[in-house]
Short mmCIF file of C-alpha atoms and ligand atoms in Angstrom, two decimals:
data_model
loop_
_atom_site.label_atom_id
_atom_site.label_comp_id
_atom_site.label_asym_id
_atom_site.label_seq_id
_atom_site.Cartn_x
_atom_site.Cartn_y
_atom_site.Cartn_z
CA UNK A 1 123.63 75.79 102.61
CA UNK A 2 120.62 74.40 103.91
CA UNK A 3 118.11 76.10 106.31
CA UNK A 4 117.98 74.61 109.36
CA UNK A 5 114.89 73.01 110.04
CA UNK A 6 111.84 75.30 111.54
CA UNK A 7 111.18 74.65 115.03
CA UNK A 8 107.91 75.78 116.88
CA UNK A 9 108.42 77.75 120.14
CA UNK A 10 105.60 77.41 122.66
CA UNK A 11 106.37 78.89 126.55
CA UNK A 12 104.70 78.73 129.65
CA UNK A 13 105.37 82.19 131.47
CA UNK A 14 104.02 81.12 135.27
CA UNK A 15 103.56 78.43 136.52
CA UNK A 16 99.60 77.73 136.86
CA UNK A 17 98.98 78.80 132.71
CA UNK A 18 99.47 77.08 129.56
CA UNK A 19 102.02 76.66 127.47
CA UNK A 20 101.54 79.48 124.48
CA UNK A 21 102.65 79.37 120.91
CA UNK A 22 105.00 82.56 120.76
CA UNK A 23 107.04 81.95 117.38
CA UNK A 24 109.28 80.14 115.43
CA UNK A 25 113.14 79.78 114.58
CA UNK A 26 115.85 77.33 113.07
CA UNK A 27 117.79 75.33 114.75
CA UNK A 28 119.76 72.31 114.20
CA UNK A 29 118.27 70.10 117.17
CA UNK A 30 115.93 70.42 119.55
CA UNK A 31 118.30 71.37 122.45
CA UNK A 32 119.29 74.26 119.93
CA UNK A 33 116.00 75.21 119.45
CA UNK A 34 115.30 75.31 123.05
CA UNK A 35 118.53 77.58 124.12
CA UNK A 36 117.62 79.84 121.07
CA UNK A 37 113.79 80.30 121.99
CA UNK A 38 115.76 81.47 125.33
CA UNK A 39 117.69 83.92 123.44
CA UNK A 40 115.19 85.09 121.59
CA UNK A 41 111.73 84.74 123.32
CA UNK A 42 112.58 85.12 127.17
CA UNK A 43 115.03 87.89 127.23
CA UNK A 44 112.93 89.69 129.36
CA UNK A 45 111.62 87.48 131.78
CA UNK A 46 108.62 85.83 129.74
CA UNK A 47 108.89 82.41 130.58
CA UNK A 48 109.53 79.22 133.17
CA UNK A 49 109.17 76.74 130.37
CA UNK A 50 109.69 75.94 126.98
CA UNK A 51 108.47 73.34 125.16
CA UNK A 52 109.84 73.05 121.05
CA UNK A 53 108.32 71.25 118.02
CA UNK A 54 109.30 70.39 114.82
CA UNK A 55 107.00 72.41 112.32
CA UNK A 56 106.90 69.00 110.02
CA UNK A 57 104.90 67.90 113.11
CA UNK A 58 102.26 70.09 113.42
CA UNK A 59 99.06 69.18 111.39
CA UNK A 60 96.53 71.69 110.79
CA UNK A 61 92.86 72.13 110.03
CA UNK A 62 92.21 73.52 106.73
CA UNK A 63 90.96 77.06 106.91
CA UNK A 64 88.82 76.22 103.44
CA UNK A 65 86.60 73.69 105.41
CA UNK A 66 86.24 75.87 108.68
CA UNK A 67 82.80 76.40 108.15
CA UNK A 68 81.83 72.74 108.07
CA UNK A 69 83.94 71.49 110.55
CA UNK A 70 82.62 73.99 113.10
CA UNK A 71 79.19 73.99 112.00
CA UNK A 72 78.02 71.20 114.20
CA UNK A 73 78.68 73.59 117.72
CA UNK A 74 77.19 76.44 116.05
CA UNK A 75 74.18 75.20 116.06
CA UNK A 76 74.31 73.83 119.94
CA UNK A 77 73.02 76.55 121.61
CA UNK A 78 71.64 74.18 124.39
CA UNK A 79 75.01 73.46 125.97
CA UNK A 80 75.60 76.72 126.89
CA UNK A 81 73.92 78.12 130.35
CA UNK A 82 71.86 80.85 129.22
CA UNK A 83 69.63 78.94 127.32
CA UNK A 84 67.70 77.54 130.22
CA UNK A 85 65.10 79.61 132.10
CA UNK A 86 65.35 79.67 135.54
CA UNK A 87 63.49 81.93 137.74
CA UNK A 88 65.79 84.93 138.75
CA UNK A 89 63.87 84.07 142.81
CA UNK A 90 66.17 80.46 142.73
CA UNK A 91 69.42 82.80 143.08
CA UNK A 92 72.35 81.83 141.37
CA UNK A 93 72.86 78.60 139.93
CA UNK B 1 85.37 77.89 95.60
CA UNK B 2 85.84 79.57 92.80
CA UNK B 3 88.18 82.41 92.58
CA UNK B 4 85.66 84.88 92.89
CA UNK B 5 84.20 83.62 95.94
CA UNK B 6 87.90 83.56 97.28
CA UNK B 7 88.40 86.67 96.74
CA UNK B 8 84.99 87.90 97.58
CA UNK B 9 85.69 86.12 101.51
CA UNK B 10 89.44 87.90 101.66
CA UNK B 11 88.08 91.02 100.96
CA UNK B 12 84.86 90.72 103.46
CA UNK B 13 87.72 89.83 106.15
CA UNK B 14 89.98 93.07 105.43
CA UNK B 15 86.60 94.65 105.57
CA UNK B 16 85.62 93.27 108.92
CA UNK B 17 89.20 93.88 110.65
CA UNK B 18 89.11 90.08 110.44
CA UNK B 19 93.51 88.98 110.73
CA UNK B 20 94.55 87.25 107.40
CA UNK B 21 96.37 83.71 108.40
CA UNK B 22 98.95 82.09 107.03
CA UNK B 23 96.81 78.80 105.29
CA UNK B 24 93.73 81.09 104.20
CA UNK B 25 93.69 82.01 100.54
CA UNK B 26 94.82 85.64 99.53
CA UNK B 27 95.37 87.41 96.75
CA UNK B 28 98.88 86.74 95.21
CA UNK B 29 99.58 90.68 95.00
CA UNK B 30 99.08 90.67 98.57
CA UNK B 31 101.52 87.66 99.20
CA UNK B 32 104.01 89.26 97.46
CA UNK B 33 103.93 92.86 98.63
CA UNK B 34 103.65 91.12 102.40
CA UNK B 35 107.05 89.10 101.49
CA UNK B 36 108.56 92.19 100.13
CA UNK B 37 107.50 94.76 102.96
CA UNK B 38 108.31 91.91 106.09
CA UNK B 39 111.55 91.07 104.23
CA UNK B 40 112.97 94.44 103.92
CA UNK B 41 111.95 95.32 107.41
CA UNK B 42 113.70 92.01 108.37
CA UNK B 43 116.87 92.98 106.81
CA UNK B 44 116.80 96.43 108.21
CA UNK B 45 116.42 95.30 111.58
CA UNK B 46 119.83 92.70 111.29
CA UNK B 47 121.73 95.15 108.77
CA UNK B 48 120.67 98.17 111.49
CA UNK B 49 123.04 96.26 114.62
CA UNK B 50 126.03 97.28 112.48
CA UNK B 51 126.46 101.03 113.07
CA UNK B 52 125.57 100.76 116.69
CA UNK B 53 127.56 97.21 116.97
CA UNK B 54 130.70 99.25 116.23
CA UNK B 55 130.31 101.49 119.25
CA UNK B 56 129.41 98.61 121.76
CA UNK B 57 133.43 98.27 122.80
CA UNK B 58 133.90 102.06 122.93
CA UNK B 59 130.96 102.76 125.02
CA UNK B 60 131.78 104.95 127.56
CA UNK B 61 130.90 103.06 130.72
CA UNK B 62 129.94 99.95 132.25
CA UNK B 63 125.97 100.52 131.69
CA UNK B 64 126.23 101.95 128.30
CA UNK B 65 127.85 99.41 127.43
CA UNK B 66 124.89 96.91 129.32
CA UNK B 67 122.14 99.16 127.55
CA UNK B 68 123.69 99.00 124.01
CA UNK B 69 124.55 95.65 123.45
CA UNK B 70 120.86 94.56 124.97
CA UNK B 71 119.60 97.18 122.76
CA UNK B 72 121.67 95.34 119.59
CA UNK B 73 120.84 91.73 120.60
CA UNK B 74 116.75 92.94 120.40
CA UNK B 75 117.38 94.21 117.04
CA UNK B 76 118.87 90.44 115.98
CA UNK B 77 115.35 89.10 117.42
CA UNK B 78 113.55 91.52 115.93
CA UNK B 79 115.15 90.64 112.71
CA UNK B 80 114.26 86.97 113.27
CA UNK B 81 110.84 87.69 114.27
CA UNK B 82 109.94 89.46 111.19
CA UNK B 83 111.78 86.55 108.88
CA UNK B 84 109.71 83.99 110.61
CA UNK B 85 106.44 86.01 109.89
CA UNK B 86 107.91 86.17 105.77
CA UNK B 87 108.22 82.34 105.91
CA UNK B 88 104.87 81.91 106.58
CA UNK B 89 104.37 83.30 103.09
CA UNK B 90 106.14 80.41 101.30
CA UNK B 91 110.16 82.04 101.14
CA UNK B 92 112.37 80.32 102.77
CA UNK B 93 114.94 81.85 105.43
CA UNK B 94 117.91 81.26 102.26
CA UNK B 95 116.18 82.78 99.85
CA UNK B 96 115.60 86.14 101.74
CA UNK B 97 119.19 85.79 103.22
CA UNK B 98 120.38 85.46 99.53
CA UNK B 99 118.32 88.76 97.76
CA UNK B 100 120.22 90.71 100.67
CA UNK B 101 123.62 89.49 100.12
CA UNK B 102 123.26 90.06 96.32
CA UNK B 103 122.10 93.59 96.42
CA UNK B 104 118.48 92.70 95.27
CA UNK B 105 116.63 93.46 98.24
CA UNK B 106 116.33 96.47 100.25
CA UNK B 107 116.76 97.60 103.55
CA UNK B 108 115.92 101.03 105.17
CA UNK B 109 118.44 103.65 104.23
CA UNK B 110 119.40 105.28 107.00
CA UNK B 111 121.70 102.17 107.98
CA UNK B 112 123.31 103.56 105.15
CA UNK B 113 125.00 106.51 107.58
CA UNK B 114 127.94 106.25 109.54
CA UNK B 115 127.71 106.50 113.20
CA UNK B 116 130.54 108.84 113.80
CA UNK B 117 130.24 109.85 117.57
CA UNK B 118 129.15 108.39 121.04
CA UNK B 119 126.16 111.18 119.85
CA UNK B 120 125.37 109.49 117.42
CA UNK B 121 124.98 106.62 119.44
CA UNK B 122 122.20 108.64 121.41
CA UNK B 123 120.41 110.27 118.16
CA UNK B 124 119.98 106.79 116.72
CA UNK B 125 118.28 105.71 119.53
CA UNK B 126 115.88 109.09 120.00
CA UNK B 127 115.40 109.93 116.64
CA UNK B 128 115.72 106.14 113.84
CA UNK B 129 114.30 103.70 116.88
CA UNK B 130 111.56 107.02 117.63
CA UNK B 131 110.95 107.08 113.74
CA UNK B 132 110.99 103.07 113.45
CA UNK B 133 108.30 103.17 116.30
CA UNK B 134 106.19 105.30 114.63
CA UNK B 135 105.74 102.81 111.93
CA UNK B 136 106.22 99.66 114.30
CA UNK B 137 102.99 100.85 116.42
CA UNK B 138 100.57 101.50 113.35
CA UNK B 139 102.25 98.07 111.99
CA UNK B 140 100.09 96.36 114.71
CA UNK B 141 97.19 96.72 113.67
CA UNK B 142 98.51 95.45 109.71
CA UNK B 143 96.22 92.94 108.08
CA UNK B 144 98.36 89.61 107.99
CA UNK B 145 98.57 87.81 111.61
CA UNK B 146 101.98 86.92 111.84
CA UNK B 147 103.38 90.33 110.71
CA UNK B 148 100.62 91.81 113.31
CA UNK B 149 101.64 89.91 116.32
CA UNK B 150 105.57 90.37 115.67
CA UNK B 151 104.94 94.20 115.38
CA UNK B 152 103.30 93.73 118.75
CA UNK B 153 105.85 91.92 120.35
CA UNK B 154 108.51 94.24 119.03
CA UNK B 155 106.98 96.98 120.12
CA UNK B 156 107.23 96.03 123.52
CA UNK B 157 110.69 96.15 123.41
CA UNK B 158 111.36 99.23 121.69
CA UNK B 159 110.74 101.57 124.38
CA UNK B 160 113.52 101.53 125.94
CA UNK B 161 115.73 101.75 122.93
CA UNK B 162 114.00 104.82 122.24
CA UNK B 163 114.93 106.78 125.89
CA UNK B 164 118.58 105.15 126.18
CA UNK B 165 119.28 106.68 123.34
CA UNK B 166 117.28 110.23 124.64
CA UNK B 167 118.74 109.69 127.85
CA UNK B 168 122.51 109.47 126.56
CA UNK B 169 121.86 113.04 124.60
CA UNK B 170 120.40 114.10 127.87
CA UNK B 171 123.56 113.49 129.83
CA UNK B 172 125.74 115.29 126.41
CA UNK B 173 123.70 118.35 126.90
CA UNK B 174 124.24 118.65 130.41
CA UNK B 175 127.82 118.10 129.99
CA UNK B 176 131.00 120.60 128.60
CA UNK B 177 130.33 122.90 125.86
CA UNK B 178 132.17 120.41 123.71
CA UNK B 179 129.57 117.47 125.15
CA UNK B 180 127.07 119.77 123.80
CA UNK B 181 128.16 120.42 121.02
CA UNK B 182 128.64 116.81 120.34
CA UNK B 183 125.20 116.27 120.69
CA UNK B 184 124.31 118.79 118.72
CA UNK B 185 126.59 117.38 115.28
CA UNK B 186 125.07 114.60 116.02
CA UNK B 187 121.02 115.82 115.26
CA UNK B 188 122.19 118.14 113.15
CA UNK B 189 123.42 114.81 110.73
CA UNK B 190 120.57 112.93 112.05
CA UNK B 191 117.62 114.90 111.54
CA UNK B 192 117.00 114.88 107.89
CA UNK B 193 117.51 111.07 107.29
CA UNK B 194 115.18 110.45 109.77
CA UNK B 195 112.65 112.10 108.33
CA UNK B 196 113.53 109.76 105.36
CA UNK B 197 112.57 106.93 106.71
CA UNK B 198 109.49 107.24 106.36
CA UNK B 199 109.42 107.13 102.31
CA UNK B 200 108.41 109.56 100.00
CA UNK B 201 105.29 111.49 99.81
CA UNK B 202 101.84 110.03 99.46
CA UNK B 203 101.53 111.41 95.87
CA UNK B 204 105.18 109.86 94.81
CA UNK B 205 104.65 106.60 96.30
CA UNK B 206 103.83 103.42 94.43
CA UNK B 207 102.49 101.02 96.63
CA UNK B 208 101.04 102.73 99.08
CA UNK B 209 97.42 102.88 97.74
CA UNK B 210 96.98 99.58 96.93
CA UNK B 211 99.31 98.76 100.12
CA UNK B 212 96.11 101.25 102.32
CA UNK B 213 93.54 99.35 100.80
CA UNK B 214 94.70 95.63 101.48
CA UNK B 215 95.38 97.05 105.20
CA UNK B 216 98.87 96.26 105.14
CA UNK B 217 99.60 99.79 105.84
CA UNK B 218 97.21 102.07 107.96
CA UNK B 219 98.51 105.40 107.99
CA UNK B 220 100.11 106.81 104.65
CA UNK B 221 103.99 107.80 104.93
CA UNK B 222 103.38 111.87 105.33
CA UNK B 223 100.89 111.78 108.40
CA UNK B 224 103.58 109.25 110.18
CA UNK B 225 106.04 111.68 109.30
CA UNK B 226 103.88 114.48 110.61
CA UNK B 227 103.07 112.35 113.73
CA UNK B 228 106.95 111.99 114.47
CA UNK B 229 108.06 115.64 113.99
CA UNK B 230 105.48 116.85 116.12
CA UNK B 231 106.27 114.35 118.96
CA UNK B 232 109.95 115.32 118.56
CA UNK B 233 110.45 118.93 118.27
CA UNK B 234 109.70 119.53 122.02
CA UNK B 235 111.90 116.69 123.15
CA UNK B 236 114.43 118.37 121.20
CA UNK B 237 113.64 121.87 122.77
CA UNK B 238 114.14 120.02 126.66
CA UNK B 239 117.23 119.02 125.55
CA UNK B 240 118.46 122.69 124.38
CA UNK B 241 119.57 121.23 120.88
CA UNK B 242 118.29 123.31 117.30
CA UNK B 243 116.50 121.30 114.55
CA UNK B 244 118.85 121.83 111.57
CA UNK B 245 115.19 123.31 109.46
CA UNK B 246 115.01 126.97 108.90
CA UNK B 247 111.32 126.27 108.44
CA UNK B 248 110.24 124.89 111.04
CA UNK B 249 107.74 126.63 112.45
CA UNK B 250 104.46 125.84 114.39
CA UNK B 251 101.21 126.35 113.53
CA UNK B 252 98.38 127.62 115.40
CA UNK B 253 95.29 126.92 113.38
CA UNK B 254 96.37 123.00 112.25
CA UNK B 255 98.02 122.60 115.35
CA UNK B 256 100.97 120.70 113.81
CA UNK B 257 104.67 121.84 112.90
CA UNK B 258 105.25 122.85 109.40
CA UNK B 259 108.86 121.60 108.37
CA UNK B 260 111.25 122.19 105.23
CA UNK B 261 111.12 120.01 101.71
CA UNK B 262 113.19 117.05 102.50
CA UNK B 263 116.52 116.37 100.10
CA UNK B 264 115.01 113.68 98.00
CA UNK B 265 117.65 113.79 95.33
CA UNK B 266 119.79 112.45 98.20
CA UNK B 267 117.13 109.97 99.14
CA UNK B 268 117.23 108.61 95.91
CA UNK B 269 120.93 108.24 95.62
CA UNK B 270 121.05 106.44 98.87
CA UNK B 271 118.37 104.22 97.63
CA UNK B 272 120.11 103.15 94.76
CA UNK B 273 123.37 102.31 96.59
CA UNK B 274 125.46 105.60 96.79
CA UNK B 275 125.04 106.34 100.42
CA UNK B 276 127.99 106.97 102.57
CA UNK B 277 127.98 103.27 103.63
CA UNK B 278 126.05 101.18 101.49
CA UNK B 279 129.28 99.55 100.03
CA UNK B 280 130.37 99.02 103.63
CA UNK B 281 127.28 97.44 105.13
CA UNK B 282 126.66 94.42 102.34
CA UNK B 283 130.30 93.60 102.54
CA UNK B 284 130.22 93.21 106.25
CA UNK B 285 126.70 91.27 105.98
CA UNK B 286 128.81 89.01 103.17
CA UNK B 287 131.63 88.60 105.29
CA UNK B 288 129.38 87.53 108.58
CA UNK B 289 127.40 85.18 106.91
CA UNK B 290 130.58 83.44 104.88
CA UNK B 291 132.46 82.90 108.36
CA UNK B 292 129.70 81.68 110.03
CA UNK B 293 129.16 78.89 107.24
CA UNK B 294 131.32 76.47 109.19
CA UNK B 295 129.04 76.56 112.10
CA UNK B 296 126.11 76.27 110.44
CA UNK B 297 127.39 73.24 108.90
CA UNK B 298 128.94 72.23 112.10
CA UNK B 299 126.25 71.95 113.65
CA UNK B 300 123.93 70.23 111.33
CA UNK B 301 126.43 67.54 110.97
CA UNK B 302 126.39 66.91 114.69
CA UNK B 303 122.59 67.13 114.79
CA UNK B 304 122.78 64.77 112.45
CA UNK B 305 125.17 62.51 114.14
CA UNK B 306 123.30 62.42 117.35
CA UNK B 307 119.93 61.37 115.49
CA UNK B 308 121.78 58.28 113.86
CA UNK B 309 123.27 57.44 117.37
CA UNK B 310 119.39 57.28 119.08
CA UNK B 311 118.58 55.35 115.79
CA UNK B 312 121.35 52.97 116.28
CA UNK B 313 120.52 52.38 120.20
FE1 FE2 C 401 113.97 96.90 116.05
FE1 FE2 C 402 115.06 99.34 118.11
#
């Protein structure tokens, strides 16, 4: 036999948040894959939503290059708020 | 990279408590003692519903029954959790499925005992999940991410496998003398294969250096087993039930309970496949997984059908 293919199980558990990668599983389809991440991944509770995606789909960023391809915002510290000097008498800003 | 700066960057991120991912380079020792460990704790978790699955239609009442079969449909996730985290390693699901069915992999040996009594029922629950925890909650904190965060999520859940199963002893030893007693067969078969579980001793064990040193493993087999008889023997002294070890005894100064020299000439032989039920438990996994072949296919065929209908339309 062969596997079933591997489905990625992401779940929203309020309403309000994100959708979060919790797992994986096989399943033949996608409404398979959907009443299994039920079984499997909301037993108690742990979700209003679930979204499911084909592994095959998912492209990734390779781990080998991370430090160039993140290089560019490490060296940004001007977008972030703390590297401005305002006076502490202006109050928060 | 070369090799050496490879492996220089995998060690500086065990070193640094830095999770290893799935895509980053590791060392292939590590992939393979990572697909060996998650595997075997994969099949323990799915070969583990079967002595408990047998007492599911004799439970005793209404909520029992509720309890245990939630308790036995956890260990199926866990199960699936764990072979997920392997598959990130390269196996696929069939090829860990197949070194089960054909004897060539391992699962933990105390599945390898019959569950006799509704006690037993309880003990497995207080004393295998209690034991299983023990090594579940270190497990967290393991090296590789996807074997980390299904130890955490599993540990969540194990909690209250852990006090149904105290709570069912509870209710024996408040019962008849013959409820009692009951409960007390039941530890008294219990006891010693529990402490099995958690391997042999530091000095006889083979992997467990290298296993320490890659962070896979974060406490060494004897101070888990330490950890779990001292957080037992007073739950076992609450419930009025004697630990079958004439040599158990507390001490002051270390502030731990000494305990007796396990049996490991019976560890071994249930190791290699002369355990009570070993026998039993792969033929039932066979049987299980050949009657559910239809289905499988069943539904991959329909699947399949219902793609080339969209494709048609
Ligand atoms: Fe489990
Ligand atoms: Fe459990």
């Amino acid at each position: 036999m062969n596997d079933w293919p591997l489905w990625e199980v992401f779940i929203r558990s309020r309403n309000g948040l994100d959708h979060k990668h919790v797992g994986s599983l096989h399943a033949a389809d996608w409404q398979m894959a959907i009443e299994n991440a039920r079984d499997v991944y909301t037993r108690r509770n742990e979700g209003v939503s679930i979204w499911v995606v084909e592994s095959r789909h998912i492209h990734a960023s390779d781990p080998e290059e991370q430090d160039t391809m993140f290089e560019s915002a490490r060296s940004k510290v001007y977008r972030h708020p703390t590297f401005y000097d305002i006076p502490d008498e202006v109050g928060h800003m | 990279m070369t090799l050496v700066d490879l492996q220089k960057r995998f060690d500086e991120k065990i070193e640094a408590e830095v999770k290893i991912e799935p895509k980053d380079w590791m060392p292939d020792g590590y992939r393979k003692t990572l697909i060996r460990q998650i595997s075997q704790h994969a099949h323990s978790e799915v070969v583990g519903m079967l002595p408990e699955g047998n007492w599911i239609t004799r439970a005793p009442s209404l909520r029992r029954k509720a309890a245990l079969l939630a308790k036995v449909q956890d260990e199926g996730g866990h199960g699936l959790y764990l072979y997920a985290a392997a598959e990130t390693l390269g196996v696929s699901r069939e090829e860990l499925i197949d070194e089960l069915l054909c004897g060539k992999a391992k699962y933990s040996s105390i599945f390898n005992y019959p569950a006799l009594s509704w006690a037993d029922i309880g003990a497995i629950g207080w004393l295998v999940d209690g034991a299983a925890i023990m090594n579940q909650v270190m497990l967290q904190r393991t090296s590789y991410g996807p074997y980390s965060r299904a130890m955490i999520r599993i540990c969540k859940e194990e909690s209250f496998h852990q006090r149904q199963g105290y709570e069912i002893l509870l209710t024996l030893c408040r019962g008849s003398d013959e409820q009692k007693a009951m409960a007390q067969d039941s530890l008294n078969r219990w006891w010693w294969p529990s402490l099995m579980m958690f391997g042999p001793h530091d000095s006889e064990s083979t992997h467990s250096e290298q296993s320490m040193s890659w962070k896979i493993k974060r406490k060494s087999n004897d101070e888990l087993r330490q950890a779990f008889v001292d957080a037992t023997v007073p739950q076992a002294r609450y419930l009025g039930l004697t630990i079958p070890d004439p040599d158990l005894k507390w001490n002051e100064s270390t502030g731990h309970w000494e305990f007796g020299e396990i049996d490991w000439e019976e560890f071994w032989q249930v190791v290699k496949g002369n355990g009570i039920c070993n026998r039993q438990r792969l033929k039932d996994r066979i049987r299980a997984h050949e009657e559910g072949a239809w289905v499988r296919e069943a539904a991959m065929a329909h699947a399949e059908k219902q793609r080339h209908r969209r494709d048609v339309a």
